[in-house]
Short mmCIF file of C-alpha atoms in Angstrom, two decimals:
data_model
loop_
_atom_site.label_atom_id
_atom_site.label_comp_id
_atom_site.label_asym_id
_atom_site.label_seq_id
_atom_site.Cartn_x
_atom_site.Cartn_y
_atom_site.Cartn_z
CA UNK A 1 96.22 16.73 20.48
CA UNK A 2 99.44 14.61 21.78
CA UNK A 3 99.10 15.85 25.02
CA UNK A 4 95.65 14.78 25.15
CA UNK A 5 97.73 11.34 24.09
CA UNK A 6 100.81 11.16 26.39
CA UNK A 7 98.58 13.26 29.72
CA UNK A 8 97.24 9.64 30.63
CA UNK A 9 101.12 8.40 30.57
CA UNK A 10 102.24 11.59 32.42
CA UNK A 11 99.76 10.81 35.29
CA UNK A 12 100.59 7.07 35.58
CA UNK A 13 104.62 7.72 35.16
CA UNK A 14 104.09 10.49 37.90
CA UNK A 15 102.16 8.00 40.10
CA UNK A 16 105.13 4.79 39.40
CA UNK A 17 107.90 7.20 40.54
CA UNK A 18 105.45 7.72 43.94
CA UNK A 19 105.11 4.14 44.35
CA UNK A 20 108.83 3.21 43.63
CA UNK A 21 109.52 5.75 46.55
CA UNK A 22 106.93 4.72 48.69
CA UNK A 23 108.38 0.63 48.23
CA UNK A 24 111.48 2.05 48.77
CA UNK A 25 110.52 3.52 52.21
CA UNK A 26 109.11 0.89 53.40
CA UNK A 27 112.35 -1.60 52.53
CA UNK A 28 113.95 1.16 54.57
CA UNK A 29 111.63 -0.18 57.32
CA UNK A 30 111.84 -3.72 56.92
CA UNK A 31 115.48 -3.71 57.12
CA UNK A 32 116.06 -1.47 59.67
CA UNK A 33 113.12 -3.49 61.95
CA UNK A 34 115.95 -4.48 64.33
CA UNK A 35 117.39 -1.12 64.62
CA UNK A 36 117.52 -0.16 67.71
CA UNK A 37 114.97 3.57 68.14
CA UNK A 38 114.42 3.49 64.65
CA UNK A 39 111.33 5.17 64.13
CA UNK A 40 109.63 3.78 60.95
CA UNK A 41 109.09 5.96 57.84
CA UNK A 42 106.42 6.57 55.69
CA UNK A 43 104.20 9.21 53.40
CA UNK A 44 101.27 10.18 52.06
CA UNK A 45 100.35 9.29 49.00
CA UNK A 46 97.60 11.21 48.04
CA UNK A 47 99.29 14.31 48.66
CA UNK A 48 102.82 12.84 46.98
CA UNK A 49 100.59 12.85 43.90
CA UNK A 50 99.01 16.16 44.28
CA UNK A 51 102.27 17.84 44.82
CA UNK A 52 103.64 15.68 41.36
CA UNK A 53 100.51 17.25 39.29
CA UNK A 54 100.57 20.86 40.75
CA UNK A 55 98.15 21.04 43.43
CA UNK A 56 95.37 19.12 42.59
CA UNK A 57 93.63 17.19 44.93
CA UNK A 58 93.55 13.52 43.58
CA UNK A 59 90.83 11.35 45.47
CA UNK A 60 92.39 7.49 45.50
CA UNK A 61 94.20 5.60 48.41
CA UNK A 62 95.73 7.85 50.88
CA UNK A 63 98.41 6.79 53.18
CA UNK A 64 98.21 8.18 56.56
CA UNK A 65 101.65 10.26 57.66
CA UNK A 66 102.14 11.26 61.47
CA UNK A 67 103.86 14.14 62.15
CA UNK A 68 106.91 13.86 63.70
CA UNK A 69 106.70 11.97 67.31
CA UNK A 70 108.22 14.30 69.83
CA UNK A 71 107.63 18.02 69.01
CA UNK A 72 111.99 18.74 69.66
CA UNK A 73 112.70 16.59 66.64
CA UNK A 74 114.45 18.04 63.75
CA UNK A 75 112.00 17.96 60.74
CA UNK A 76 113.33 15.38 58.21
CA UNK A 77 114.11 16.64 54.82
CA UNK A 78 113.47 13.41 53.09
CA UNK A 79 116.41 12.07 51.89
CA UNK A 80 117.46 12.36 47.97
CA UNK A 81 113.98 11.30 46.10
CA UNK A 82 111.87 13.50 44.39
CA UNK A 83 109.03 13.21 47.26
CA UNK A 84 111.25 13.50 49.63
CA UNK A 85 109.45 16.58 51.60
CA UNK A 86 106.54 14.51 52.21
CA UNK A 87 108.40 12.02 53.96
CA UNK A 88 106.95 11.70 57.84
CA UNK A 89 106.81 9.21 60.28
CA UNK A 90 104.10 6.38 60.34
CA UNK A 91 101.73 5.86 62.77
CA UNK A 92 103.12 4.11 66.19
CA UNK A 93 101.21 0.92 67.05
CA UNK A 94 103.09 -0.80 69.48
CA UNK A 95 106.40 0.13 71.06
CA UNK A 96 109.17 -1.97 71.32
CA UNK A 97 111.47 -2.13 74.13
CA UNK A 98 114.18 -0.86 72.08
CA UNK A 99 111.95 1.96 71.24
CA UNK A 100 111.91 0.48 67.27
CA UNK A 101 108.76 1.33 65.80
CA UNK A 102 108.74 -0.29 62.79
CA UNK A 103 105.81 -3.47 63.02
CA UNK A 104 107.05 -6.30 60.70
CA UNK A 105 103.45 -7.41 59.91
CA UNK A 106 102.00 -3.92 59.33
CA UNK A 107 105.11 -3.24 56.75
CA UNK A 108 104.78 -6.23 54.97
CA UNK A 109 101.46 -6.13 54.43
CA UNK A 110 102.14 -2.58 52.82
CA UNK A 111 105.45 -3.72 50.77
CA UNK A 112 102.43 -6.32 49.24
CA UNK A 113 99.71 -3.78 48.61
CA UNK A 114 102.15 -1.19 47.08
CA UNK A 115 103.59 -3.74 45.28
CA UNK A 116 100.38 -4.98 43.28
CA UNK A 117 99.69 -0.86 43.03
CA UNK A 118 103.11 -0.41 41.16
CA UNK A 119 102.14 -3.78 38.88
CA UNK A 120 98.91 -2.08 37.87
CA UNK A 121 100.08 1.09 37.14
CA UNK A 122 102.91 -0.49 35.03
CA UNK A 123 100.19 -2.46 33.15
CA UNK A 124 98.42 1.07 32.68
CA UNK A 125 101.21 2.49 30.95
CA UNK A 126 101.77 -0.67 29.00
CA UNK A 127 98.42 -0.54 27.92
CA UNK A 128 98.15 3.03 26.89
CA UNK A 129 101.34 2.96 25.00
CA UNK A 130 99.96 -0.42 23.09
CA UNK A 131 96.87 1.77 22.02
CA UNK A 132 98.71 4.95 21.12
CA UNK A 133 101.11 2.46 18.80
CA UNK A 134 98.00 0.53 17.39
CA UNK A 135 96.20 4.30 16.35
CA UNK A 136 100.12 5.62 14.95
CA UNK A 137 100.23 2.57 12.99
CA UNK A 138 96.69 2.63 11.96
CA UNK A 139 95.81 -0.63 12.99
#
C-alpha cells in the first residue's frame, strides 16, 4: 500500500532530477554561446525518463536530440549526471562564423519552458506530500 503512496513521488522526483539536468545543459549553452565551435548540447527527454523508470515508454514532451554532427566525432559520454548517456547534440539552425552552434533565442526560450516544467513538477510533489500528511494525520 505505501508504494501505491510514495510511486506518484518516485515518478515526479525521477522527472525533477531530468529537468535539473536538462536546465543545467542548457546553462552549459548559454554560457558557452561565445565559444568559439562549441556545438550546443542537449537531450531527450522522453527517453531520459523512460530510461529513469526502466523502459517504459512515457508519452509527454519530447525533446528532439541529433546525433552527433560529423560521423568521425567521438561519442560523448555525458559528463557526471545521472542522464548523462543521453546527452547528444541539438539540432543546428544557423551556423555561426565561428562555427558556434548554440542560438541564444532558441536556448532561452528552452531555459523558460524547462523552467516552468521544473516549477510544476515541484508543486506536484508538494502537493502529493501535503495529501499523504493530511491522510497520516487523519485530517
Amino acid at each position: 500500500m505505501f508504494d501505491k503512496l510514495t510511486s506518484t513521488l518516485d515518478f515526479h522526483g525521477k522527472a525533477l532530477v531530468a529537468r535539473a539536468e536538462r536546465q543545467r545543459t542548457i546553462a552549459s549553452n548559454i554560457a558557452n554561446a561565445d565559444t568559439p565551435g562549441y556545438v550546443a548540447r542537449d537531450f531527450n527527454f522522453r527517453e531520459a525518463m523512460s530510461q529513469a523508470l526502466g523502459g517504459k515508454d512515457l508519452a509527454g514532451s519530447a525533446q528532439p536530440a541529433a546525433a552527433a554532427p560529423n560521423p568521425r566525432h567521438i561519442p560523448l559520454n555525458g559528463g557526471n549526471g545521472s542522464l548523462g548517456s543521453n546527452l547528444g547534440y541539438a539540432a543546428q539552425t544557423q551556423p555561426a562564423m565561428d562555427n558556434n552552434s548554440v542560438d541564444l533565442d532558441r536556448e532561452r526560450g528552452k531555459f523558460v519552458d524547462n523552467a516552468v516544467r521544473y516549477e510544476s513538477t515541484l508543486r506536484f510533489i508538494n502537493g502529493n506530500s501535503r495529501t499523504i500528511l493530511s491522510a497520516i494525520q487523519g485530517q
